[in-house]
PDB file of C-alpha atoms and ligand atoms in Angstrom:
ATOM      1  CA  MET X 360     427.599 -92.947  91.087  1.00  0.00           C
ATOM      2  CA  GLU X 361     429.828 -93.056  88.076  1.00  0.00           C
ATOM      3  CA  GLU X 362     426.983 -93.540  85.682  1.00  0.00           C
ATOM      4  CA  THR X 363     427.769 -91.388  82.709  1.00  0.00           C
ATOM      5  CA  VAL X 364     426.187 -91.421  79.319  1.00  0.00           C
ATOM      6  CA  THR X 365     429.326 -92.908  77.859  1.00  0.00           C
ATOM      7  CA  ARG X 366     428.660 -96.077  79.833  1.00  0.00           C
ATOM      8  CA  ILE X 367     425.167 -96.594  78.461  1.00  0.00           C
ATOM      9  CA  LYS X 368     425.235 -98.992  75.570  1.00  0.00           C
ATOM     10  CA  PRO X 369     423.135 -97.833  72.604  1.00  0.00           C
ATOM     11  CA  LYS X 370     420.240-100.168  71.806  1.00  0.00           C
ATOM     12  CA  ASN X 371     419.244-100.794  68.237  1.00  0.00           C
ATOM     13  CA  SER X 372     415.519-100.587  68.844  1.00  0.00           C
ATOM     14  CA  GLY X 373     412.948-100.080  71.565  1.00  0.00           C
ATOM     15  CA  THR X 374     412.229 -97.244  73.932  1.00  0.00           C
ATOM     16  CA  ARG X 375     411.696 -96.503  77.593  1.00  0.00           C
ATOM     17  CA  PRO X 376     409.192 -94.241  79.343  1.00  0.00           C
ATOM     18  CA  LEU X 377     410.593 -91.125  81.032  1.00  0.00           C
ATOM     19  CA  PHE X 378     407.534 -90.453  83.191  1.00  0.00           C
ATOM     20  CA  ASP X 379     404.995 -92.618  85.083  1.00  0.00           C
ATOM     21  CA  ASN X 380     402.270 -90.069  84.371  1.00  0.00           C
ATOM     22  CA  PRO X 381     400.818 -91.047  80.944  1.00  0.00           C
ATOM     23  CA  ILE X 382     400.068 -87.441  79.936  1.00  0.00           C
ATOM     24  CA  LEU X 383     403.600 -86.262  80.759  1.00  0.00           C
ATOM     25  CA  GLU X 384     404.980 -89.309  78.961  1.00  0.00           C
ATOM     26  CA  LYS X 385     402.959 -88.516  75.842  1.00  0.00           C
ATOM     27  CA  LEU X 386     404.017 -84.858  76.014  1.00  0.00           C
ATOM     28  CA  SER X 387     407.677 -85.924  76.183  1.00  0.00           C
ATOM     29  CA  ARG X 388     407.491 -87.339  72.641  1.00  0.00           C
ATOM     30  CA  THR X 389     406.874 -85.767  69.271  1.00  0.00           C
ATOM     31  CA  HIS X 390     406.940 -86.525  65.571  1.00  0.00           C
ATOM     32  CA  ILE X 391     409.743 -84.448  64.067  1.00  0.00           C
ATOM     33  CA  SER X 392     407.430 -82.702  61.584  1.00  0.00           C
ATOM     34  CA  VAL X 393     405.478 -81.025  64.404  1.00  0.00           C
ATOM     35  CA  PRO X 394     408.272 -78.838  65.851  1.00  0.00           C
ATOM     36  CA  ILE X 395     409.772 -78.169  62.407  1.00  0.00           C
ATOM     37  CA  THR X 396     406.385 -76.896  61.152  1.00  0.00           C
ATOM     38  CA  ILE X 397     405.880 -74.738  64.256  1.00  0.00           C
ATOM     39  CA  TYR X 398     409.345 -73.133  63.907  1.00  0.00           C
ATOM     40  CA  LEU X 399     409.086 -72.467  60.186  1.00  0.00           C
ATOM     41  CA  VAL X 400     405.620 -70.934  60.508  1.00  0.00           C
ATOM     42  CA  THR X 401     406.805 -68.797  63.457  1.00  0.00           C
ATOM     43  CA  SER X 402     409.836 -67.565  61.522  1.00  0.00           C
ATOM     44  CA  ALA X 403     407.674 -66.734  58.498  1.00  0.00           C
ATOM     45  CA  VAL X 404     405.330 -64.673  60.705  1.00  0.00           C
ATOM     46  CA  LEU X 405     408.232 -62.857  62.394  1.00  0.00           C
ATOM     47  CA  GLY X 406     409.905 -62.212  59.030  1.00  0.00           C
ATOM     48  CA  TRP X 407     406.658 -60.849  57.625  1.00  0.00           C
ATOM     49  CA  TYR X 408     406.431 -58.539  60.649  1.00  0.00           C
ATOM     50  CA  ALA X 409     410.048 -57.378  60.083  1.00  0.00           C
ATOM     51  CA  PHE X 410     409.310 -56.458  56.456  1.00  0.00           C
ATOM     52  CA  THR X 411     405.876 -54.945  57.100  1.00  0.00           C
ATOM     53  CA  TYR X 412     406.055 -53.118  60.421  1.00  0.00           C
ATOM     54  CA  THR X 413     409.684 -52.088  60.900  1.00  0.00           C
ATOM     55  CA  GLN X 414     411.902 -49.603  59.042  1.00  0.00           C
ATOM     56  CA  MET X 415     414.695 -52.160  58.511  1.00  0.00           C
ATOM     57  CA  SER X 416     416.026 -52.482  54.949  1.00  0.00           C
ATOM     58  CA  ALA X 417     415.834 -55.806  53.099  1.00  0.00           C
ATOM     59  CA  GLY X 418     419.652 -56.055  53.182  1.00  0.00           C
ATOM     60  CA  TRP X 419     419.787 -55.545  56.933  1.00  0.00           C
ATOM     61  CA  ILE X 420     416.962 -58.059  57.466  1.00  0.00           C
ATOM     62  CA  GLY X 421     418.873 -60.590  55.332  1.00  0.00           C
ATOM     63  CA  PHE X 422     422.087 -59.996  57.283  1.00  0.00           C
ATOM     64  CA  LEU X 423     420.312 -60.454  60.621  1.00  0.00           C
ATOM     65  CA  PHE X 424     418.617 -63.602  59.330  1.00  0.00           C
ATOM     66  CA  PHE X 425     421.967 -65.224  58.440  1.00  0.00           C
ATOM     67  CA  ALA X 426     423.473 -63.979  61.714  1.00  0.00           C
ATOM     68  CA  GLY X 427     420.644 -65.859  63.463  1.00  0.00           C
ATOM     69  CA  ILE X 428     421.537 -69.092  61.645  1.00  0.00           C
ATOM     70  CA  PHE X 429     425.222 -68.610  62.484  1.00  0.00           C
ATOM     71  CA  VAL X 430     424.577 -67.899  66.174  1.00  0.00           C
ATOM     72  CA  PHE X 431     422.243 -70.906  66.339  1.00  0.00           C
ATOM     73  CA  SER X 432     425.045 -73.206  65.144  1.00  0.00           C
ATOM     74  CA  LEU X 433     427.221 -72.059  68.059  1.00  0.00           C
ATOM     75  CA  VAL X 434     424.342 -72.432  70.543  1.00  0.00           C
ATOM     76  CA  GLU X 435     423.722 -75.935  69.165  1.00  0.00           C
ATOM     77  CA  TYR X 436     427.365 -76.871  69.760  1.00  0.00           C
ATOM     78  CA  ALA X 437     427.551 -75.295  73.234  1.00  0.00           C
ATOM     79  CA  THR X 438     424.269 -76.834  74.422  1.00  0.00           C
ATOM     80  CA  HIS X 439     425.140 -80.316  73.183  1.00  0.00           C
ATOM     81  CA  ARG X 440     428.598 -80.144  74.717  1.00  0.00           C
ATOM     82  CA  GLY X 441     427.909 -78.225  77.932  1.00  0.00           C
ATOM     83  CA  VAL X 442     424.359 -79.250  78.884  1.00  0.00           C
ATOM     84  CA  PHE X 443     423.524 -82.534  77.151  1.00  0.00           C
ATOM     85  CA  HIS X 444     426.933 -83.997  77.994  1.00  0.00           C
ATOM     86  CA  MET X 445     427.452 -82.304  81.363  1.00  0.00           C
ATOM     87  CA  ASP X 446     429.290 -84.127  84.158  1.00  0.00           C
ATOM     88  CA  THR X 447     427.046 -86.665  85.848  1.00  0.00           C
ATOM     89  CA  ASP X 448     428.879 -86.771  89.171  1.00  0.00           C
ATOM     90  CA  THR X 449     425.729 -86.357  91.323  1.00  0.00           C
ATOM     91  CA  PRO X 450     422.438 -88.319  91.063  1.00  0.00           C
ATOM     92  CA  VAL X 451     420.517 -85.103  90.267  1.00  0.00           C
ATOM     93  CA  LYS X 452     422.860 -84.200  87.413  1.00  0.00           C
ATOM     94  CA  ALA X 453     422.744 -87.781  86.145  1.00  0.00           C
ATOM     95  CA  LYS X 454     418.930 -87.699  86.132  1.00  0.00           C
ATOM     96  CA  ILE X 455     418.804 -84.365  84.276  1.00  0.00           C
ATOM     97  CA  GLN X 456     421.418 -85.525  81.767  1.00  0.00           C
ATOM     98  CA  TYR X 457     419.563 -88.781  81.127  1.00  0.00           C
ATOM     99  CA  THR X 458     416.179 -87.063  80.692  1.00  0.00           C
ATOM    100  CA  PHE X 459     417.486 -84.433  78.268  1.00  0.00           C
ATOM    101  CA  HIS X 460     419.923 -86.498  76.261  1.00  0.00           C
ATOM    102  CA  GLY X 461     421.113 -89.766  77.810  1.00  0.00           C
ATOM    103  CA  ILE X 462     417.882 -91.468  76.773  1.00  0.00           C
ATOM    104  CA  HIS X 463     418.598 -90.449  73.170  1.00  0.00           C
ATOM    105  CA  HIS X 464     422.046 -92.053  73.400  1.00  0.00           C
ATOM    106  CA  GLU X 465     420.525 -95.224  74.860  1.00  0.00           C
ATOM    107  CA  PHE X 466     417.741 -95.430  72.233  1.00  0.00           C
ATOM    108  CA  PRO X 467     419.149 -93.501  69.266  1.00  0.00           C
ATOM    109  CA  LYS X 468     416.583 -94.994  66.897  1.00  0.00           C
ATOM    110  CA  ASP X 469     413.529 -93.923  68.910  1.00  0.00           C
ATOM    111  CA  LYS X 470     412.174 -91.441  66.362  1.00  0.00           C
ATOM    112  CA  THR X 471     409.731 -89.801  68.793  1.00  0.00           C
ATOM    113  CA  ARG X 472     412.598 -88.526  70.956  1.00  0.00           C
ATOM    114  CA  LEU X 473     414.713 -86.683  68.402  1.00  0.00           C
ATOM    115  CA  ALA X 474     413.479 -83.180  69.214  1.00  0.00           C
ATOM    116  CA  MET X 475     412.557 -81.179  72.249  1.00  0.00           C
ATOM    117  CA  PRO X 476     408.797 -81.804  72.558  1.00  0.00           C
ATOM    118  CA  PRO X 477     406.657 -78.779  71.590  1.00  0.00           C
ATOM    119  CA  ALA X 478     405.109 -78.656  75.080  1.00  0.00           C
ATOM    120  CA  ALA X 479     408.545 -77.675  76.432  1.00  0.00           C
ATOM    121  CA  ALA X 480     409.823 -75.907  73.325  1.00  0.00           C
ATOM    122  CA  ILE X 481     407.052 -73.282  73.444  1.00  0.00           C
ATOM    123  CA  PHE X 482     408.317 -72.071  76.848  1.00  0.00           C
ATOM    124  CA  VAL X 483     412.000 -72.262  75.912  1.00  0.00           C
ATOM    125  CA  GLY X 484     411.300 -70.514  72.594  1.00  0.00           C
ATOM    126  CA  ALA X 485     409.275 -67.720  74.212  1.00  0.00           C
ATOM    127  CA  ALA X 486     412.002 -67.144  76.814  1.00  0.00           C
ATOM    128  CA  LEU X 487     414.705 -67.106  74.125  1.00  0.00           C
ATOM    129  CA  PHE X 488     412.739 -64.646  72.009  1.00  0.00           C
ATOM    130  CA  GLY X 489     412.264 -62.465  75.121  1.00  0.00           C
ATOM    131  CA  VAL X 490     416.023 -62.399  75.767  1.00  0.00           C
ATOM    132  CA  THR X 491     416.732 -61.718  72.074  1.00  0.00           C
ATOM    133  CA  PHE X 492     414.217 -58.870  72.059  1.00  0.00           C
ATOM    134  CA  LEU X 493     415.784 -57.305  75.179  1.00  0.00           C
ATOM    135  CA  LEU X 494     419.233 -57.474  73.545  1.00  0.00           C
ATOM    136  CA  LEU X 495     418.389 -56.568  69.943  1.00  0.00           C
ATOM    137  CA  GLY X 496     415.035 -54.772  69.995  1.00  0.00           C
ATOM    138  CA  GLU X 497     413.239 -54.849  66.633  1.00  0.00           C
ATOM    139  CA  ALA X 498     416.253 -56.524  64.987  1.00  0.00           C
ATOM    140  CA  SER X 499     415.063 -59.691  66.735  1.00  0.00           C
ATOM    141  CA  TYR X 500     412.167 -59.914  64.222  1.00  0.00           C
ATOM    142  CA  ALA X 501     414.794 -60.741  61.580  1.00  0.00           C
ATOM    143  CA  PHE X 502     417.412 -62.443  63.764  1.00  0.00           C
ATOM    144  CA  PHE X 503     415.081 -64.902  65.498  1.00  0.00           C
ATOM    145  CA  PRO X 504     413.674 -66.352  62.255  1.00  0.00           C
ATOM    146  CA  GLY X 505     417.279 -67.194  61.294  1.00  0.00           C
ATOM    147  CA  PHE X 506     417.780 -68.839  64.673  1.00  0.00           C
ATOM    148  CA  LEU X 507     414.598 -70.908  64.209  1.00  0.00           C
ATOM    149  CA  VAL X 508     415.519 -71.891  60.646  1.00  0.00           C
ATOM    150  CA  GLY X 509     418.944 -72.980  61.955  1.00  0.00           C
ATOM    151  CA  TYR X 510     417.214 -75.049  64.624  1.00  0.00           C
ATOM    152  CA  SER X 511     414.859 -76.593  62.055  1.00  0.00           C
ATOM    153  CA  GLY X 512     417.865 -77.484  59.882  1.00  0.00           C
ATOM    154  CA  TYR X 513     419.514 -79.135  62.856  1.00  0.00           C
ATOM    155  CA  LEU X 514     416.334 -81.140  63.596  1.00  0.00           C
ATOM    156  CA  PHE X 515     416.079 -82.205  59.959  1.00  0.00           C
ATOM    157  CA  VAL X 516     419.704 -83.403  59.805  1.00  0.00           C
ATOM    158  CA  HIS X 517     419.348 -85.168  63.171  1.00  0.00           C
ATOM    159  CA  PHE X 518     416.204 -86.936  61.965  1.00  0.00           C
ATOM    160  CA  ILE X 519     417.844 -88.083  58.709  1.00  0.00           C
ATOM    161  CA  VAL X 520     420.838 -89.438  60.636  1.00  0.00           C
ATOM    162  CA  HIS X 521     418.738 -91.547  62.981  1.00  0.00           C
ATOM    163  CA  ALA X 522     415.852 -92.533  60.710  1.00  0.00           C
ATOM    164  CA  TYR X 523     417.674 -93.517  57.497  1.00  0.00           C
ATOM    165  CA  PRO X 524     420.779 -95.363  56.313  1.00  0.00           C
ATOM    166  CA  PRO X 525     423.643 -93.121  55.094  1.00  0.00           C
ATOM    167  CA  PRO X 526     422.314 -91.016  52.198  1.00  0.00           C
ATOM    168  CA  LYS X 527     424.286 -90.746  48.958  1.00  0.00           C
ATOM    169  CA  ASN X 528     424.200 -86.955  48.886  1.00  0.00           C
ATOM    170  CA  LEU X 529     425.612 -83.975  50.754  1.00  0.00           C
ATOM    171  CA  PHE X 530     424.076 -85.218  54.004  1.00  0.00           C
ATOM    172  CA  LYS X 531     426.406 -88.216  54.005  1.00  0.00           C
ATOM    173  CA  LYS X 532     429.260 -86.350  55.711  1.00  0.00           C
ATOM    174  CA  LEU X 533     426.933 -85.045  58.431  1.00  0.00           C
ATOM    175  CA  TRP X 534     425.462 -88.543  58.807  1.00  0.00           C
ATOM    176  CA  VAL X 535     428.920 -90.026  59.410  1.00  0.00           C
ATOM    177  CA  ASN X 536     429.926 -87.186  61.777  1.00  0.00           C
ATOM    178  CA  HIS X 537     426.964 -87.802  64.058  1.00  0.00           C
ATOM    179  CA  ALA X 538     427.342 -91.588  63.898  1.00  0.00           C
ATOM    180  CA  VAL X 539     430.912 -91.076  65.187  1.00  0.00           C
ATOM    181  CA  HIS X 540     429.464 -89.067  68.113  1.00  0.00           C
ATOM    182  CA  HIS X 541     427.002 -91.858  68.965  1.00  0.00           C
ATOM    183  CA  TYR X 542     429.008 -94.991  68.303  1.00  0.00           C
ATOM    184  CA  LYS X 543     432.680 -94.040  68.632  1.00  0.00           C
ATOM    185  CA  SER X 544     433.196 -91.147  71.006  1.00  0.00           C
ATOM    186  CA  HIS X 545     430.583 -89.147  72.915  1.00  0.00           C
ATOM    187  CA  ASP X 546     433.002 -86.291  73.490  1.00  0.00           C
ATOM    188  CA  LYS X 547     433.624 -85.657  69.810  1.00  0.00           C
ATOM    189  CA  ASN X 548     431.523 -84.167  66.994  1.00  0.00           C
ATOM    190  CA  TYR X 549     429.037 -82.167  69.073  1.00  0.00           C
ATOM    191  CA  GLY X 550     427.944 -80.243  65.993  1.00  0.00           C
ATOM    192  CA  VAL X 551     425.083 -81.976  64.163  1.00  0.00           C
ATOM    193  CA  SER X 552     424.062 -79.409  61.543  1.00  0.00           C
ATOM    194  CA  SER X 553     427.712 -78.607  60.743  1.00  0.00           C
ATOM    195  CA  PRO X 554     431.209 -79.587  61.939  1.00  0.00           C
ATOM    196  CA  LEU X 555     432.321 -75.920  62.023  1.00  0.00           C
ATOM    197  CA  TRP X 556     432.590 -75.480  65.807  1.00  0.00           C
ATOM    198  CA  ASP X 557     434.161 -78.916  66.250  1.00  0.00           C
ATOM    199  CA  TYR X 558     436.968 -77.706  63.977  1.00  0.00           C
ATOM    200  CA  VAL X 559     437.221 -74.433  65.925  1.00  0.00           C
ATOM    201  CA  PHE X 560     437.308 -76.065  69.379  1.00  0.00           C
ATOM    202  CA  GLY X 561     439.279 -79.178  68.430  1.00  0.00           C
ATOM    203  CA  THR X 562     436.557 -81.783  69.028  1.00  0.00           C
ATOM    204  CA  PHE X 563     436.283 -83.021  65.451  1.00  0.00           C
ATOM    205  CA  MET X 564     436.856 -86.733  64.814  1.00  0.00           C
ATOM    206  CA  LYS X 565     436.857 -88.471  61.454  1.00  0.00           C
TER     207      LYS X 565
HETATM  208 ZN1   ZN D1041     421.723 -88.156  67.861  1.00  0.00          ZN
HETATM  209 ZN1   ZN D1042     425.151 -86.468  72.354  1.00  0.00          ZN
END
C-alpha cells in the first residue's frame, strides 16, 4: 500500500494509457498550445469586457490583473504540494494522485500530459470563475485574466522544462528548479513558474 509517487522511477521516454476507453484516453491528452491559446483568448475577452462594460479605471484593472497573477502563483504552489503530492496511504488516494500527477512523474517527457486537458479544464475554469465572481463581483473581469495569464505562464515554463534541454536564458534557473523537483526530491521546489513560495514556506532546494 506504500506506493507513493516518490517510489516511481522516472522513465526517459514512452507513455502509458490512463483509460481503457479510447475517447477518454484521447481526451486525457493535449498539445500544450491548445490550453494556452484558450486561456489567453479567454483573458483577452474578459479584459475587453472589463474595459468596455464596467466603470473600473485602467489603474484598478491593472492592479487586479497583477493581483490575479500573484494569487495564481500561490494556488499553483498549494495545488502542486497539497493535491498533486497528497499522501497516498489508501488505494483511492493513490489512484487519484497517479492520475493527476504521478503519471507525469513516471513519464516526465510525455509532452501530451503536461497540462490539464481542455475537456477537464473548461469545467474547472468555469467553476473557478464562478467562485471568483461570487467573491469579487465585476472585479473578477480584471482579476481572472491575470489568473489565466499566470496559469499560461506556468504551462509555458513547464513545457520548456520537459521538452527542451536547459536554455541559456532567464528560464535556466526555473529549468533547474523543476529538474530538482523531478529528479532529486519530490517534496522540494513545488513552484514551477517561480520559486517565490518555496522560499516563503521553506521548500526550496538548490
Ligand atoms: Zn514537471
Ligand atoms: Zn510534482
